[in-house]
Short mmCIF file of C-alpha atoms and ligand atoms in Angstrom, two decimals:
data_model
loop_
_atom_site.label_atom_id
_atom_site.label_comp_id
_atom_site.label_asym_id
_atom_site.label_seq_id
_atom_site.Cartn_x
_atom_site.Cartn_y
_atom_site.Cartn_z
CA MET Q 63 44.71 -161.90 -195.03
CA PHE Q 64 45.30 -158.81 -193.09
CA LYS Q 65 45.66 -155.28 -195.29
CA ILE Q 66 47.54 -151.97 -194.32
CA ASN Q 67 46.62 -149.04 -194.49
CA GLU Q 68 47.81 -148.04 -197.97
CA ASN Q 69 47.64 -144.44 -197.56
CA TYR Q 70 50.80 -144.87 -195.51
CA LEU Q 71 52.69 -145.53 -198.99
CA LYS Q 72 51.66 -142.49 -200.30
CA LEU Q 73 53.95 -140.48 -197.91
CA PRO Q 74 57.21 -139.57 -199.24
CA GLY Q 75 59.69 -141.81 -198.14
CA SER Q 76 62.13 -140.17 -195.99
CA TYR Q 77 61.35 -137.62 -193.19
CA LEU Q 78 62.91 -134.43 -193.48
CA PHE Q 79 64.97 -134.53 -190.31
CA SER Q 80 66.05 -137.93 -191.07
CA THR Q 81 67.65 -136.63 -194.39
CA ILE Q 82 69.36 -134.16 -192.62
CA GLY Q 83 70.81 -136.39 -189.92
CA LYS Q 84 72.21 -138.63 -192.77
CA LYS Q 85 74.06 -135.79 -194.45
CA VAL Q 86 75.42 -134.28 -191.27
CA LYS Q 87 76.66 -137.93 -190.13
CA GLU Q 88 78.46 -138.45 -193.68
CA TYR Q 89 80.04 -134.82 -193.44
CA ALA Q 90 81.11 -135.51 -189.67
CA LEU Q 91 82.94 -138.78 -190.60
CA ALA Q 92 84.51 -137.35 -193.69
CA ASN Q 93 85.67 -134.30 -191.65
CA PRO Q 94 86.47 -135.44 -188.15
CA ASP Q 95 88.30 -132.40 -187.15
CA LYS Q 96 85.34 -129.99 -188.10
CA LYS Q 97 83.15 -128.71 -185.10
CA ILE Q 98 79.61 -128.83 -186.29
CA ILE Q 99 76.95 -126.39 -185.08
CA ARG Q 100 73.42 -127.36 -185.12
CA LEU Q 101 70.83 -124.79 -185.46
CA GLY Q 102 68.44 -126.99 -187.24
CA ILE Q 103 66.13 -129.08 -185.42
CA GLY Q 104 63.23 -127.58 -183.19
CA ASP Q 105 64.33 -129.01 -180.00
CA VAL Q 106 64.93 -127.10 -176.72
CA THR Q 107 68.36 -127.48 -175.18
CA LEU Q 108 67.90 -125.75 -171.58
CA PRO Q 109 67.21 -128.05 -168.45
CA LEU Q 110 63.66 -127.99 -167.15
CA ALA Q 111 63.09 -125.06 -164.84
CA PRO Q 112 64.08 -125.45 -160.97
CA ALA Q 113 60.16 -124.88 -160.33
CA VAL Q 114 59.48 -127.68 -162.56
CA ILE Q 115 62.10 -130.01 -160.81
CA ASP Q 116 60.86 -129.44 -157.51
CA ALA Q 117 57.35 -130.34 -158.60
CA LEU Q 118 58.80 -133.47 -160.09
CA HIS Q 119 60.58 -134.80 -157.00
CA VAL Q 120 57.42 -134.13 -155.01
CA ALA Q 121 55.26 -135.84 -157.77
CA VAL Q 122 57.53 -138.79 -157.61
CA ASP Q 123 57.30 -139.04 -153.75
CA GLU Q 124 53.57 -138.91 -153.81
CA MET Q 125 53.73 -141.83 -156.20
CA ALA Q 126 56.11 -143.61 -153.57
CA ARG Q 127 53.22 -143.54 -150.86
CA LYS Q 128 50.23 -145.59 -150.67
CA GLU Q 129 48.13 -142.43 -149.44
CA THR Q 130 49.39 -140.19 -152.22
CA PHE Q 131 49.83 -142.82 -155.08
CA LYS Q 132 47.81 -142.12 -158.28
CA GLY Q 133 46.59 -144.52 -160.96
CA TYR Q 134 45.03 -143.58 -164.15
CA ALA Q 135 44.57 -139.91 -164.45
CA PRO Q 136 40.99 -138.37 -165.12
CA ASP Q 137 40.23 -138.53 -169.07
CA LEU Q 138 40.34 -134.72 -169.57
CA GLY Q 139 43.36 -134.18 -167.28
CA TYR Q 140 43.63 -133.26 -163.55
CA GLU Q 141 41.44 -130.55 -162.45
CA PHE Q 142 44.21 -128.73 -160.71
CA LEU Q 143 46.07 -128.20 -164.29
CA ARG Q 144 42.78 -127.42 -166.07
CA SER Q 145 42.05 -124.82 -163.63
CA ALA Q 146 45.63 -123.09 -163.88
CA ILE Q 147 45.32 -123.47 -167.52
CA ALA Q 148 41.67 -121.89 -167.66
CA GLU Q 149 42.64 -118.78 -165.29
CA GLN Q 150 46.17 -118.16 -166.47
CA ASP Q 151 46.14 -118.90 -170.11
CA TYR Q 152 42.62 -117.58 -170.75
CA LYS Q 153 40.95 -115.61 -168.09
CA SER Q 154 43.95 -113.34 -167.66
CA ARG Q 155 43.29 -112.37 -171.59
CA GLY Q 156 39.65 -111.67 -171.00
CA VAL Q 157 38.66 -115.15 -172.50
CA THR Q 158 36.29 -117.45 -170.39
CA ILE Q 159 37.02 -121.26 -171.21
CA ALA Q 160 35.32 -123.98 -169.17
CA THR Q 161 37.70 -126.71 -167.62
CA ASP Q 162 35.62 -129.11 -169.34
CA GLU Q 163 36.86 -127.64 -172.56
CA ILE Q 164 40.43 -128.23 -171.95
CA PHE Q 165 42.11 -131.65 -172.80
CA VAL Q 166 45.50 -132.33 -171.10
CA SER Q 167 47.49 -134.52 -173.51
CA ASP Q 168 50.81 -135.77 -174.10
CA GLY Q 169 51.80 -132.83 -176.67
CA ALA Q 170 50.75 -130.93 -179.65
CA LYS Q 171 52.12 -133.19 -182.28
CA SER Q 172 49.75 -135.94 -181.08
CA ASP Q 173 46.96 -133.59 -180.71
CA SER Q 174 47.59 -131.84 -184.18
CA ALA Q 175 47.82 -135.33 -185.88
CA ASN Q 176 44.93 -136.91 -183.89
CA ILE Q 177 42.14 -134.18 -184.18
CA GLN Q 178 41.29 -135.08 -187.70
CA GLU Q 179 40.23 -138.19 -186.42
CA ILE Q 180 36.96 -136.69 -185.43
CA PHE Q 181 36.14 -135.30 -188.97
CA GLY Q 182 34.85 -137.16 -191.77
CA GLU Q 183 36.90 -138.45 -194.33
CA ASN Q 184 35.62 -136.29 -197.16
CA ASN Q 185 36.40 -132.92 -195.66
CA LYS Q 186 38.89 -130.86 -197.52
CA ILE Q 187 41.85 -129.26 -195.57
CA ALA Q 188 43.74 -125.81 -196.24
CA VAL Q 189 47.16 -125.42 -194.69
CA CYS Q 190 49.73 -122.74 -194.83
CA ASP Q 191 52.54 -123.26 -197.05
CA PRO Q 192 55.16 -123.69 -195.85
CA VAL Q 193 54.16 -125.15 -192.36
CA TYR Q 194 54.89 -127.74 -189.73
CA PRO Q 195 54.44 -130.83 -191.79
CA VAL Q 196 52.12 -133.15 -189.24
CA TYR Q 197 48.92 -131.57 -190.52
CA VAL Q 198 49.10 -132.79 -194.06
CA ASP Q 199 50.88 -135.88 -193.14
CA SER Q 200 48.32 -137.08 -190.70
CA ASN Q 201 45.59 -136.19 -193.19
CA VAL Q 202 47.76 -138.13 -195.78
CA MET Q 203 47.41 -141.36 -193.38
CA ALA Q 204 43.70 -140.78 -192.97
CA GLY Q 205 43.17 -140.69 -196.78
CA ARG Q 206 42.03 -137.15 -196.98
CA THR Q 207 44.69 -135.56 -199.70
CA GLY Q 208 44.42 -137.20 -202.85
CA GLU Q 209 47.49 -138.08 -204.61
CA TYR Q 210 51.10 -136.74 -204.38
CA LEU Q 211 52.45 -134.76 -207.46
CA VAL Q 212 56.23 -135.08 -207.25
CA ASP Q 213 56.75 -132.21 -209.55
CA SER Q 214 54.82 -129.37 -207.61
CA GLY Q 215 55.46 -131.37 -204.35
CA LYS Q 216 51.73 -130.91 -203.55
CA TRP Q 217 48.83 -133.20 -202.79
CA THR Q 218 45.65 -132.87 -205.31
CA ASN Q 219 43.13 -132.77 -202.52
CA VAL Q 220 44.59 -129.98 -200.07
CA ILE Q 221 44.34 -126.36 -200.35
CA TYR Q 222 47.83 -124.81 -200.07
CA MET Q 223 47.93 -121.29 -198.83
CA PRO Q 224 50.91 -119.61 -199.80
CA CYS Q 225 52.88 -117.56 -197.16
CA THR Q 226 55.47 -115.90 -199.02
CA LYS Q 227 57.60 -112.59 -198.91
CA GLU Q 228 54.93 -110.81 -200.97
CA ASN Q 229 52.19 -111.10 -198.31
CA ASN Q 230 54.40 -111.04 -195.35
CA PHE Q 231 54.38 -114.83 -194.71
CA ALA Q 232 50.41 -114.55 -193.66
CA PRO Q 233 48.18 -116.32 -195.83
CA GLU Q 234 45.32 -115.17 -197.52
CA LEU Q 235 41.66 -116.16 -197.36
CA PRO Q 236 41.51 -119.39 -200.06
CA LYS Q 237 39.77 -118.89 -202.98
CA GLU Q 238 38.08 -122.35 -202.96
CA ASN Q 239 36.16 -123.28 -199.55
CA PRO Q 240 37.98 -125.49 -197.22
CA ASP Q 241 36.28 -127.70 -194.53
CA ILE Q 242 39.20 -127.71 -192.17
CA ILE Q 243 42.07 -124.68 -191.78
CA TYR Q 244 45.26 -125.32 -190.13
CA LEU Q 245 46.66 -122.08 -188.88
CA CYS Q 246 49.80 -121.78 -186.77
CA PHE Q 247 50.69 -118.58 -185.27
CA PRO Q 248 53.73 -117.50 -184.44
CA ASN Q 249 54.47 -120.10 -187.26
CA ASN Q 250 56.85 -122.49 -187.46
CA PRO Q 251 59.26 -122.66 -189.87
CA THR Q 252 58.54 -118.80 -190.80
CA GLY Q 253 58.26 -117.34 -187.34
CA ALA Q 254 55.34 -114.93 -188.68
CA THR Q 255 52.49 -113.94 -186.87
CA ILE Q 256 49.17 -112.41 -187.53
CA THR Q 257 47.55 -109.56 -185.86
CA LYS Q 258 44.47 -109.77 -183.99
CA ASP Q 259 42.39 -108.13 -186.93
CA GLU Q 260 43.74 -110.38 -189.60
CA LEU Q 261 42.89 -113.57 -187.22
CA GLN Q 262 39.28 -111.97 -186.83
CA LYS Q 263 38.98 -112.14 -190.67
CA TRP Q 264 39.73 -116.05 -190.44
CA VAL Q 265 37.39 -116.50 -187.59
CA ASP Q 266 34.55 -114.43 -189.66
CA TYR Q 267 35.31 -116.45 -192.70
CA ALA Q 268 35.07 -119.80 -191.04
CA ASN Q 269 32.02 -119.03 -189.74
CA LYS Q 270 30.81 -117.93 -192.81
CA VAL Q 271 31.45 -121.10 -194.76
CA GLY Q 272 31.11 -123.50 -192.18
CA ALA Q 273 34.80 -124.41 -191.76
CA VAL Q 274 36.66 -125.40 -188.39
CA ILE Q 275 39.73 -123.70 -187.68
CA ILE Q 276 42.54 -125.99 -186.14
CA TYR Q 277 44.78 -123.15 -184.41
CA ASP Q 278 48.33 -124.41 -183.29
CA ALA Q 279 49.59 -121.91 -180.53
CA ALA Q 280 52.42 -123.89 -179.57
CA TYR Q 281 54.68 -120.72 -179.89
CA GLU Q 282 52.18 -118.42 -177.99
CA ALA Q 283 54.84 -117.84 -175.07
CA TYR Q 284 57.18 -116.38 -177.54
CA ILE Q 285 55.01 -113.40 -178.54
CA SER Q 286 56.65 -110.33 -177.71
CA GLU Q 287 54.90 -107.57 -179.72
CA GLU Q 288 51.62 -106.01 -178.93
CA ASN Q 289 48.58 -106.60 -180.84
CA ILE Q 290 49.49 -110.22 -181.56
CA PRO Q 291 46.89 -112.75 -180.33
CA HIS Q 292 48.02 -115.27 -177.60
CA THR Q 293 45.03 -117.31 -178.29
CA ILE Q 294 42.33 -117.55 -181.04
CA TYR Q 295 39.44 -117.21 -178.67
CA GLU Q 296 40.55 -113.47 -178.38
CA CYS Q 297 38.46 -113.31 -181.55
CA ASP Q 298 34.73 -112.75 -181.59
CA GLY Q 299 32.82 -115.57 -182.80
CA SER Q 300 35.84 -118.05 -182.24
CA LYS Q 301 34.25 -120.24 -179.90
CA THR Q 302 31.74 -121.76 -182.73
CA CYS Q 303 34.61 -122.41 -185.30
CA ALA Q 304 37.91 -122.91 -183.61
CA ILE Q 305 39.95 -125.58 -181.60
CA GLU Q 306 43.14 -124.59 -180.24
CA ILE Q 307 46.44 -126.70 -179.38
CA ARG Q 308 48.75 -125.66 -177.21
CA SER Q 309 52.24 -127.38 -175.76
CA TYR Q 310 54.58 -127.07 -173.05
CA SER Q 311 57.36 -128.26 -175.16
CA LYS Q 312 58.66 -125.13 -176.35
CA ASN Q 313 57.71 -122.60 -173.74
CA ALA Q 314 58.82 -124.64 -170.78
CA GLY Q 315 61.42 -127.12 -172.10
CA PHE Q 316 58.90 -130.42 -171.93
CA THR Q 317 59.96 -132.06 -175.36
CA GLY Q 318 61.36 -134.86 -173.57
CA THR Q 319 58.95 -135.05 -170.87
CA ARG Q 320 55.74 -134.54 -172.93
CA LEU Q 321 52.64 -132.48 -171.94
CA GLY Q 322 49.99 -130.32 -173.97
CA PHE Q 323 46.43 -129.57 -174.20
CA THR Q 324 43.78 -128.95 -176.62
CA VAL Q 325 40.59 -126.59 -176.03
CA VAL Q 326 37.35 -127.72 -177.84
CA PRO Q 327 34.65 -125.26 -177.14
CA LYS Q 328 31.14 -126.66 -176.19
CA LYS Q 329 29.89 -124.01 -178.63
CA LEU Q 330 31.33 -125.65 -181.57
CA LYS Q 331 29.10 -127.91 -183.39
CA CYS Q 332 28.35 -129.71 -186.37
CA GLY Q 333 24.53 -129.68 -186.50
CA ASP Q 334 23.39 -130.91 -182.97
CA VAL Q 335 26.59 -132.80 -182.37
CA MET Q 336 29.54 -130.92 -180.35
CA LEU Q 337 32.84 -131.65 -181.28
CA ASN Q 338 33.71 -131.36 -177.77
CA SER Q 339 31.89 -134.65 -176.98
CA LEU Q 340 33.40 -136.48 -179.98
CA TRP Q 341 36.85 -135.22 -178.91
CA ALA Q 342 36.24 -136.46 -175.01
CA ARG Q 343 34.94 -139.92 -176.56
CA ARG Q 344 38.49 -140.16 -178.43
CA HIS Q 345 40.20 -139.16 -175.33
CA GLY Q 346 38.42 -141.58 -173.10
CA THR Q 347 38.88 -144.60 -175.65
CA LYS Q 348 42.29 -143.86 -177.43
CA PHE Q 349 44.33 -141.80 -174.71
CA ASN Q 350 45.76 -143.30 -171.57
CA GLY Q 351 45.99 -139.75 -170.22
CA ALA Q 352 49.19 -137.70 -169.71
CA PRO Q 353 51.24 -138.90 -166.62
CA TYR Q 354 50.17 -137.52 -163.05
CA ILE Q 355 54.02 -136.62 -162.47
CA MET Q 356 54.15 -134.29 -165.69
CA GLN Q 357 50.30 -132.57 -165.14
CA ALA Q 358 51.82 -131.88 -161.65
CA ALA Q 359 55.12 -130.44 -163.26
CA GLY Q 360 52.90 -128.64 -165.71
CA ALA Q 361 51.00 -126.98 -162.90
CA ALA Q 362 54.53 -125.82 -161.45
CA ILE Q 363 54.99 -123.50 -164.80
CA TYR Q 364 51.81 -121.27 -163.52
CA SER Q 365 53.49 -121.05 -159.98
CA GLU Q 366 55.04 -117.12 -159.73
CA GLU Q 367 58.38 -118.87 -159.69
CA GLY Q 368 57.77 -121.32 -162.75
CA LYS Q 369 56.50 -118.36 -164.73
CA LYS Q 370 59.50 -116.42 -164.02
CA GLN Q 371 61.97 -119.10 -164.69
CA THR Q 372 60.03 -120.09 -167.79
CA LYS Q 373 60.09 -116.26 -168.89
CA GLU Q 374 64.20 -116.52 -168.45
CA GLN Q 375 64.41 -119.50 -170.72
CA ILE Q 376 62.28 -118.01 -173.61
CA ALA Q 377 64.26 -114.64 -173.19
CA TYR Q 378 67.59 -116.75 -173.36
CA TYR Q 379 66.25 -118.43 -176.62
CA MET Q 380 64.90 -114.95 -178.13
CA ASN Q 381 68.42 -113.36 -177.35
CA ASN Q 382 69.95 -116.11 -179.76
CA ALA Q 383 67.38 -114.96 -182.07
CA LYS Q 384 68.14 -111.59 -182.09
CA VAL Q 385 72.26 -112.75 -182.58
CA ILE Q 386 71.21 -114.75 -185.70
CA ARG Q 387 68.64 -112.29 -187.13
CA GLU Q 388 70.95 -109.25 -186.81
CA GLY Q 389 73.95 -111.02 -187.37
CA LEU Q 390 72.58 -112.39 -190.99
CA LYS Q 391 71.06 -108.94 -191.76
CA SER Q 392 74.47 -107.22 -191.25
CA ALA Q 393 75.81 -110.01 -193.55
CA GLY Q 394 73.23 -109.04 -196.21
CA TYR Q 395 70.82 -111.66 -195.99
CA CYS Q 396 67.13 -111.27 -196.15
CA VAL Q 397 65.82 -112.50 -192.94
CA SER Q 398 62.22 -112.67 -191.28
CA GLY Q 399 60.95 -113.93 -187.95
CA GLY Q 400 62.78 -114.27 -184.88
CA VAL Q 401 60.72 -111.55 -183.26
CA ASN Q 402 57.83 -113.42 -181.90
CA ALA Q 403 59.17 -117.16 -182.60
CA PRO Q 404 62.30 -118.93 -181.85
CA TYR Q 405 62.79 -119.23 -185.71
CA ILE Q 406 64.73 -117.25 -188.25
CA TRP Q 407 63.64 -117.50 -191.82
CA LEU Q 408 66.09 -116.39 -194.34
CA GLU Q 409 66.18 -116.20 -198.23
CA THR Q 410 69.01 -118.20 -199.56
CA PRO Q 411 71.29 -116.39 -201.25
CA ARG Q 412 72.64 -116.28 -205.13
CA SER Q 413 69.14 -118.08 -205.99
CA LEU Q 414 70.41 -121.30 -204.19
CA THR Q 415 67.74 -124.01 -203.75
CA SER Q 416 67.06 -124.92 -199.81
CA TRP Q 417 69.19 -128.01 -200.34
CA GLU Q 418 71.95 -126.60 -201.97
CA PHE Q 419 72.29 -123.90 -199.45
CA PHE Q 420 71.96 -126.49 -196.72
CA ASP Q 421 75.04 -128.21 -198.29
CA TYR Q 422 76.94 -124.91 -198.72
CA LEU Q 423 76.28 -123.97 -195.08
CA LEU Q 424 77.24 -127.40 -193.73
CA SER Q 425 80.50 -127.71 -195.89
CA ASN Q 426 81.55 -123.98 -195.63
CA ALA Q 427 80.47 -122.88 -191.96
CA ASN Q 428 80.03 -126.24 -190.33
CA VAL Q 429 76.66 -125.17 -189.42
CA VAL Q 430 73.34 -127.13 -189.87
CA GLY Q 431 69.94 -125.57 -190.55
CA THR Q 432 66.65 -126.80 -192.20
CA PRO Q 433 66.05 -126.62 -195.68
CA GLY Q 434 62.72 -124.53 -196.15
CA SER Q 435 61.44 -126.77 -198.90
CA GLY Q 436 60.76 -129.53 -196.36
CA PHE Q 437 58.01 -127.55 -194.97
CA GLY Q 438 55.98 -126.95 -198.09
CA PRO Q 439 56.48 -126.05 -201.95
CA ASN Q 440 56.69 -122.46 -200.96
CA GLY Q 441 59.77 -122.93 -198.61
CA GLU Q 442 61.80 -123.61 -201.64
CA GLY Q 443 64.63 -120.84 -201.62
CA TYR Q 444 64.21 -120.55 -197.95
CA PHE Q 445 66.15 -121.65 -194.83
CA ARG Q 446 65.30 -122.12 -191.36
CA LEU Q 447 67.62 -121.47 -188.19
CA THR Q 448 66.41 -122.06 -184.79
CA ALA Q 449 67.36 -120.05 -181.61
CA PHE Q 450 67.39 -123.13 -179.44
CA GLY Q 451 71.15 -123.49 -179.09
CA THR Q 452 73.34 -122.30 -176.71
CA TYR Q 453 74.18 -118.59 -176.58
CA GLU Q 454 77.99 -119.34 -177.32
CA SER Q 455 77.48 -121.63 -180.35
CA THR Q 456 74.97 -119.31 -181.88
CA LEU Q 457 77.25 -116.77 -181.51
CA GLU Q 458 79.98 -118.69 -183.20
CA ALA Q 459 77.59 -119.74 -185.94
CA ILE Q 460 77.00 -116.55 -187.13
CA GLU Q 461 80.30 -115.10 -186.83
CA ARG Q 462 81.24 -118.26 -189.38
CA ILE Q 463 78.34 -117.27 -191.77
CA LYS Q 464 79.21 -113.68 -191.73
CA SER Q 465 83.22 -114.56 -192.67
CA LEU Q 466 81.93 -116.64 -195.77
C1 PLP P 241 57.29 -128.44 -181.78
C2 PLP P 241 55.64 -128.41 -182.56
C3 PLP P 241 54.84 -128.95 -181.88
C4 PLP P 241 55.06 -130.23 -181.03
O1 PLP P 241 54.84 -130.04 -179.97
P1 PLP P 241 54.93 -131.14 -178.84
O2 PLP P 241 54.07 -131.00 -177.98
O3 PLP P 241 56.16 -131.33 -178.43
O4 PLP P 241 54.42 -132.46 -179.52
C5 PLP P 241 53.51 -128.58 -182.33
N1 PLP P 241 53.34 -127.64 -183.33
C6 PLP P 241 54.33 -127.09 -183.66
C7 PLP P 241 54.01 -126.02 -184.75
C8 PLP P 241 55.69 -127.11 -183.38
O5 PLP P 241 56.55 -126.54 -183.86
#
């Protein structure tokens, strides 16, 4: 008789965005005349950049000819893409990453969920609270998190690092030593960043206690301020303690086409064992590779045209972020984020809970956002709005909120 992985049963029933979807659908059915504006889900809306589209056309034609047809991609990804990454994402920032430390993938969700597989079951994880839910959920599935306490919304075997207004949404070093530390900067959902000096403290701490940092830099391209690290490898000693995960989803609009990569330095070891070898083994065995067509499209982002066009897309979203941030501020809301990330994090007014404010905004302004409590216990009392809408709808949404 087969057995299921019972860890899956521990996961709270419904995923945040399905609950939101259900509520919005019900409201829309009951109010067919209302124009609903969605500033909730973290998905891009602009079409792929022309340089990317051109590269896709070329790649498709290559697949159509016997001479240029490609089958399975190399395990780690095509050299042309990995060298563009090494050159332009790292060397240009004074960081040396070898191409065999770069693993091309189908995106950061898979990598951030799968990376825990190379670690033993009895590691203790630490996460920012609130944060992107995939880190905790994937560790729940692996049986590493203990039991879920409904009252606190916490897992018994997870170290939560509160990110609140009091600490500027930047976590403090935990009192209890974790084995695996998940950091995500710029952060989803708070939009917060940390400085290079602050990140250096985490690197020093991880090296000291023998922890590994899994650094999710999915929003790196949105950094606009000086002194914010674009990669954890800008910090000294980071190659012995940090894995970095990147994605083309938010910086180049690949959410529907899928491409990302993960860096595992060869210096990162547990005893004599290189984590790079373990991840290479996993990639070789359990991953089919990102399609050639998408890797070619990814490489196009690094061309002069590609860089210019994707920068314009980010500027478009960040202009929306400014509209949201400043509009809400002028309406008296307490807001943060939106400067180095496409997310605005606001405190719910009048002590409303995150879900109460969701309902209030949906029924009074017909605007959909994301309740902060969906990202962790310390997200309660907060709310996330995203800058991925059109300029016009963003403007209208903010006008509606201002007139409430
Ligand atoms: C959107 C997001 C991802 C997912 O990226 P994909 O490459 O689309 O899988 C990863 N991490 C964070 C923090 C995100 O917000």
